[in-house]
Short mmCIF file of C-alpha atoms and ligand atoms in Angstrom, two decimals:
data_model
loop_
_atom_site.label_atom_id
_atom_site.label_comp_id
_atom_site.label_asym_id
_atom_site.label_seq_id
_atom_site.Cartn_x
_atom_site.Cartn_y
_atom_site.Cartn_z
CA MET A 1 0.00 0.00 0.00
CA GLU A 2 1.23 3.45 -0.89
CA GLN A 3 2.33 5.50 2.13
CA PRO A 4 2.20 9.16 1.16
CA PHE A 5 3.81 11.69 3.47
CA TYR A 6 4.71 15.31 2.83
CA ILE A 7 6.96 17.97 4.30
CA VAL A 8 5.85 21.60 4.35
CA TYR A 9 8.82 23.96 4.23
CA ASP A 10 10.03 27.28 2.87
CA ARG A 11 13.59 28.62 2.82
CA LEU A 12 12.31 31.81 4.44
CA TYR A 13 12.02 29.80 7.68
CA THR A 14 15.81 30.12 7.91
CA THR A 15 15.53 33.91 8.22
CA ASN A 16 17.49 35.11 11.23
CA TYR A 17 14.77 37.39 12.66
CA ILE A 18 15.76 36.72 16.27
CA THR A 19 19.40 36.99 17.23
CA ALA A 20 21.27 35.72 20.28
CA SER A 21 18.57 33.11 20.83
CA VAL A 22 18.52 29.33 21.03
CA GLU A 23 15.65 29.47 18.54
CA LYS A 24 18.08 29.47 15.60
CA PRO A 25 17.60 29.04 11.84
CA GLU A 26 19.89 25.98 12.10
CA ARG A 27 17.01 24.13 13.77
CA VAL A 28 14.98 23.85 10.57
CA ARG A 29 18.08 23.62 8.38
CA GLN A 30 19.28 20.57 10.30
CA ILE A 31 15.88 18.85 10.05
CA MET A 32 15.68 19.50 6.31
CA SER A 33 19.18 18.19 5.62
CA SER A 34 18.44 15.05 7.68
CA LEU A 35 15.22 14.47 5.74
CA GLY A 36 17.02 14.82 2.41
CA LYS A 37 14.74 13.82 -0.45
CA THR A 38 12.82 11.14 1.43
CA TYR A 39 9.46 12.94 1.23
CA PRO A 40 8.07 15.48 -1.26
CA ILE A 41 8.38 19.09 -0.09
CA VAL A 42 5.42 21.43 -0.40
CA LYS A 43 5.65 25.23 -0.12
CA PRO A 44 3.25 27.15 2.10
CA ASP A 45 1.44 30.45 1.60
CA PRO A 46 1.29 33.00 4.41
CA CYS A 47 -1.88 33.11 6.48
CA THR A 48 -3.98 36.28 6.39
CA ASP A 49 -4.69 38.92 9.03
CA GLU A 50 -8.25 37.56 9.08
CA ASP A 51 -6.83 34.15 10.04
CA ILE A 52 -4.71 35.74 12.80
CA LEU A 53 -7.65 37.67 14.22
CA ARG A 54 -9.62 34.45 14.83
CA CYS A 55 -7.04 33.73 17.58
CA HIS A 56 -5.43 37.03 18.47
CA SER A 57 -6.41 40.55 19.46
CA GLU A 58 -6.10 43.60 17.18
CA GLY A 59 -3.53 44.87 19.68
CA LEU A 60 -1.26 41.86 19.35
CA LEU A 61 -1.50 41.96 15.55
CA PHE A 62 -0.64 45.68 15.56
CA MET A 63 2.34 45.03 17.83
CA GLU A 64 3.68 42.27 15.57
CA LYS A 65 3.38 44.47 12.50
CA GLN A 66 5.97 46.80 14.05
CA ASP A 67 8.62 44.21 13.11
CA PRO A 68 7.77 43.71 9.41
CA GLU A 69 10.38 41.01 8.70
CA ARG A 70 9.37 38.86 11.65
CA TYR A 71 5.68 39.50 10.96
CA GLU A 72 6.06 38.07 7.44
CA ILE A 73 7.87 34.95 8.65
CA ALA A 74 5.37 34.41 11.47
CA LYS A 75 2.50 34.60 8.93
CA LEU A 76 4.33 32.09 6.73
CA SER A 77 4.84 29.81 9.73
CA ALA A 78 1.11 29.78 10.51
CA GLY A 79 0.50 29.34 6.78
CA GLY A 80 2.79 26.30 6.84
CA ALA A 81 0.74 24.73 9.63
CA LEU A 82 -2.43 25.50 7.69
CA LYS A 83 -0.99 23.90 4.55
CA ALA A 84 -0.08 20.74 6.47
CA ALA A 85 -3.53 20.46 8.04
CA THR A 86 -5.32 21.13 4.76
CA MET A 87 -3.31 18.44 2.98
CA SER A 88 -3.89 15.97 5.79
CA MET A 89 -7.64 16.42 5.24
CA GLU A 90 -6.97 15.12 1.69
CA ASN A 91 -5.30 12.04 3.20
CA LYS A 92 -1.83 13.47 2.69
CA PRO A 93 -0.29 13.41 6.16
CA CYS A 94 2.28 16.15 6.67
CA PHE A 95 4.99 17.47 8.91
CA ALA A 96 5.43 21.26 8.79
CA VAL A 97 9.08 22.17 9.43
CA ILE A 98 8.29 25.73 10.47
CA ARG A 99 9.63 28.50 12.65
CA PRO A 100 8.81 30.57 14.60
CA PRO A 101 6.94 28.11 16.84
CA GLY A 102 3.48 29.06 18.10
CA HIS A 103 2.16 27.27 21.17
CA HIS A 104 3.06 30.08 23.62
CA ALA A 105 1.18 32.68 21.55
CA ASN A 106 -1.94 33.65 23.54
CA PRO A 107 -4.85 35.80 22.30
CA ASP A 108 -3.29 39.07 23.53
CA HIS A 109 0.30 38.26 24.52
CA ASN A 110 3.09 35.99 23.36
CA TRP A 111 6.40 34.68 24.66
CA GLY A 112 8.83 31.75 24.37
CA PHE A 113 9.94 32.51 20.77
CA CYS A 114 6.28 32.39 19.65
CA TYR A 115 4.41 35.23 17.86
CA PHE A 116 1.23 33.79 16.34
CA ASN A 117 -0.40 30.54 17.42
CA ASN A 118 0.19 28.34 14.38
CA MET A 119 -2.00 25.47 15.60
CA GLY A 120 -4.82 27.75 16.74
CA ILE A 121 -4.87 29.77 13.52
CA THR A 122 -4.91 26.54 11.50
CA LEU A 123 -7.77 24.81 13.30
CA LYS A 124 -9.90 27.96 13.55
CA HIS A 125 -9.44 28.53 9.82
CA LEU A 126 -10.59 24.98 9.01
CA ILE A 127 -13.57 25.33 11.37
CA ALA A 128 -14.54 28.74 9.92
CA LYS A 129 -14.42 27.33 6.39
CA GLY A 130 -16.60 24.37 7.38
CA ILE A 131 -13.83 21.87 6.58
CA ILE A 132 -13.79 20.42 10.10
CA THR A 133 -16.00 20.66 13.16
CA ARG A 134 -13.91 18.77 15.70
CA ALA A 135 -10.14 18.51 16.21
CA ILE A 136 -7.72 17.11 18.77
CA VAL A 137 -4.41 18.78 19.62
CA LEU A 138 -1.60 16.64 21.05
CA ASP A 139 1.25 18.79 22.44
CA ILE A 140 4.42 16.80 23.22
CA ASP A 141 6.71 19.80 23.77
CA LEU A 142 8.56 20.05 27.07
CA HIS A 143 6.71 23.27 27.89
CA PHE A 144 2.98 23.56 28.54
CA GLY A 145 1.37 25.02 25.42
CA ASP A 146 -0.42 27.80 27.27
CA GLY A 147 -1.40 29.73 24.13
CA THR A 148 -3.16 26.83 22.42
CA ASP A 149 -4.73 25.79 25.71
CA THR A 150 -6.15 29.28 26.29
CA ILE A 151 -7.43 29.62 22.72
CA PHE A 152 -9.46 26.39 22.90
CA LYS A 153 -10.21 26.22 26.63
CA SER A 154 -13.91 26.94 26.23
CA ASN A 155 -14.30 24.91 23.03
CA ALA A 156 -15.43 21.33 23.75
CA ASN A 157 -14.85 20.48 20.08
CA VAL A 158 -11.10 21.03 20.33
CA PRO A 159 -9.56 19.16 23.27
CA VAL A 160 -5.93 20.18 23.79
CA LEU A 161 -3.79 17.43 25.34
CA ASN A 162 -0.58 18.73 26.87
CA ILE A 163 1.55 15.74 27.90
CA GLN A 164 3.78 16.69 30.83
CA ALA A 165 5.10 13.41 32.31
CA SER A 166 8.72 13.46 33.43
CA ASN A 167 9.73 9.90 32.50
CA PRO A 168 9.34 8.06 29.18
CA VAL A 169 7.04 5.28 30.39
CA ASP A 170 4.57 7.72 31.95
CA PHE A 171 4.87 10.04 28.93
CA ILE A 172 3.91 7.30 26.49
CA ASN A 173 1.18 5.88 28.72
CA GLU A 174 -0.30 9.32 29.33
CA THR A 175 -0.31 10.06 25.59
CA LYS A 176 -2.08 6.78 24.91
CA SER A 177 -4.69 7.12 27.65
CA ARG A 178 -5.50 10.77 27.01
CA LEU A 179 -5.96 10.13 23.29
CA GLU A 180 -8.10 7.07 24.04
CA SER A 181 -10.35 9.23 26.23
CA CYS A 182 -11.17 11.46 23.22
CA ASP A 183 -14.14 10.92 20.93
CA HIS A 184 -13.90 10.85 17.15
CA ALA A 185 -12.60 14.03 15.52
CA ASP A 186 -12.01 15.25 11.98
CA ILE A 187 -8.28 15.74 12.48
CA LEU A 188 -5.39 15.18 14.89
CA GLY A 189 -2.75 17.92 15.06
CA ILE A 190 0.53 17.30 16.86
CA SER A 191 2.43 20.23 18.35
CA ALA A 192 5.79 18.52 17.93
CA GLY A 193 8.37 19.99 20.25
CA PHE A 194 11.54 17.95 20.67
CA ASP A 195 12.84 19.61 23.85
CA GLN A 196 11.76 16.59 25.94
CA TYR A 197 14.66 14.78 24.24
CA ILE A 198 17.23 13.12 26.49
CA LYS A 199 20.03 15.48 25.34
CA ASP A 200 17.78 18.57 25.33
CA TRP A 201 16.39 20.60 28.28
CA GLY A 202 13.84 17.96 29.29
CA ALA A 203 16.40 15.12 29.53
CA ASN A 204 13.55 12.66 29.13
CA LEU A 205 12.59 11.02 25.80
CA SER A 206 14.81 8.93 23.50
CA THR A 207 14.65 8.81 19.70
CA PRO A 208 12.72 5.47 19.79
CA ASP A 209 10.23 7.17 22.15
CA TYR A 210 9.45 9.69 19.39
CA PHE A 211 8.80 6.76 17.05
CA THR A 212 6.40 5.27 19.62
CA LEU A 213 4.60 8.61 20.09
CA GLY A 214 4.22 8.85 16.30
CA GLU A 215 2.89 5.31 16.09
CA ILE A 216 0.33 5.89 18.87
CA SER A 217 -0.80 9.09 17.13
CA GLY A 218 -0.96 7.54 13.67
CA SER A 219 -2.98 4.55 14.81
CA PHE A 220 -5.32 6.80 16.81
CA ALA A 221 -5.81 9.01 13.73
CA LYS A 222 -6.57 5.94 11.62
CA LYS A 223 -9.12 4.71 14.15
CA ARG A 224 -10.85 7.95 15.18
CA CYS A 225 -9.88 10.77 12.77
CA ASN A 226 -10.34 9.13 9.35
CA GLY A 227 -6.55 9.02 9.03
CA HIS A 228 -6.28 12.82 9.09
CA ILE A 229 -3.07 13.71 10.94
CA PHE A 230 -0.44 16.43 10.73
CA ALA A 231 2.44 17.63 12.89
CA ILE A 232 4.05 21.04 13.24
CA LEU A 233 7.39 21.94 14.75
CA GLU A 234 7.32 23.73 18.11
CA GLY A 235 10.44 23.68 20.36
CA GLY A 236 13.58 21.53 20.38
CA TYR A 237 17.03 23.02 20.84
CA TYR A 238 19.55 20.18 20.73
CA ILE A 239 20.19 20.84 17.06
CA PRO A 240 22.37 17.82 16.07
CA ASP A 241 19.55 15.32 16.76
CA LEU A 242 16.46 17.32 15.75
CA GLY A 243 16.36 15.68 12.32
CA LYS A 244 16.62 12.13 13.59
CA ASN A 245 13.89 12.73 16.15
CA ALA A 246 11.62 14.30 13.52
CA ILE A 247 12.23 11.29 11.25
CA ALA A 248 11.45 8.90 14.12
CA LEU A 249 8.14 10.70 14.74
CA ILE A 250 7.26 10.65 11.02
CA GLU A 251 8.12 6.95 10.61
CA GLY A 252 6.07 6.17 13.70
CA ILE A 253 3.09 8.09 12.29
CA LEU A 254 3.39 6.13 9.04
CA LYS A 255 3.54 2.80 10.87
CA GLY A 256 0.49 3.70 12.96
CA LEU A 257 -1.45 4.92 9.93
CA TYR A 258 -0.69 2.17 7.45
CA ASP A 259 0.35 -1.03 9.25
ZN1 ZN B 301 9.39 23.99 24.50
#
């Protein structure tokens, strides 16, 4: 059986809009060079201000426009997430290798290298266009995705699962059980941070653990989301192994979806 998988990426993601930060352009560059030509690469379009305003205040949008270069890249990052989700609805699962990340972008403030909430903008766009009614967010980043959580807190149709266990066995079991407790949805979106990695800040998950998390997610998506699954890059700062962890997650998703 054919196993399609796509990467969403644009060279503009390597723009150095934030200096003296661990959130470096090398993060996406390293992932892309590790991926090589394994999967087809699809280019995103920027999201619109209308998309942004479904998640964020006029004030936050105005503030972000004061840094035009970063504003453009942040719109393209959200657009990359949107592209990945849209393709996954056509049974083309995707990983969006984007930066800046988004899960710390709240309606009216942002922090943690995040400017616009890529996941929130994506799911609200799909809901507004009538493409989906129900989504599940799985956030495996080391840090609690406060922005995404706040955006969907009062929306029973978009449960946001932040996995926060501090050892691999609990992390995997918690992912499994929290997904299992969710009803059917139109799509599963993974906020894929890799800073829980054993050599990163979290000092927790191994590369095979990322494969397992992918497999759990892929098989859940097959069972309860019509196979609609996408992942977007959030954190992850141990640059040498970002690519191999992203590949492990992708291969796990494929195994869960198609085996
Ligand atoms: Zn993080």
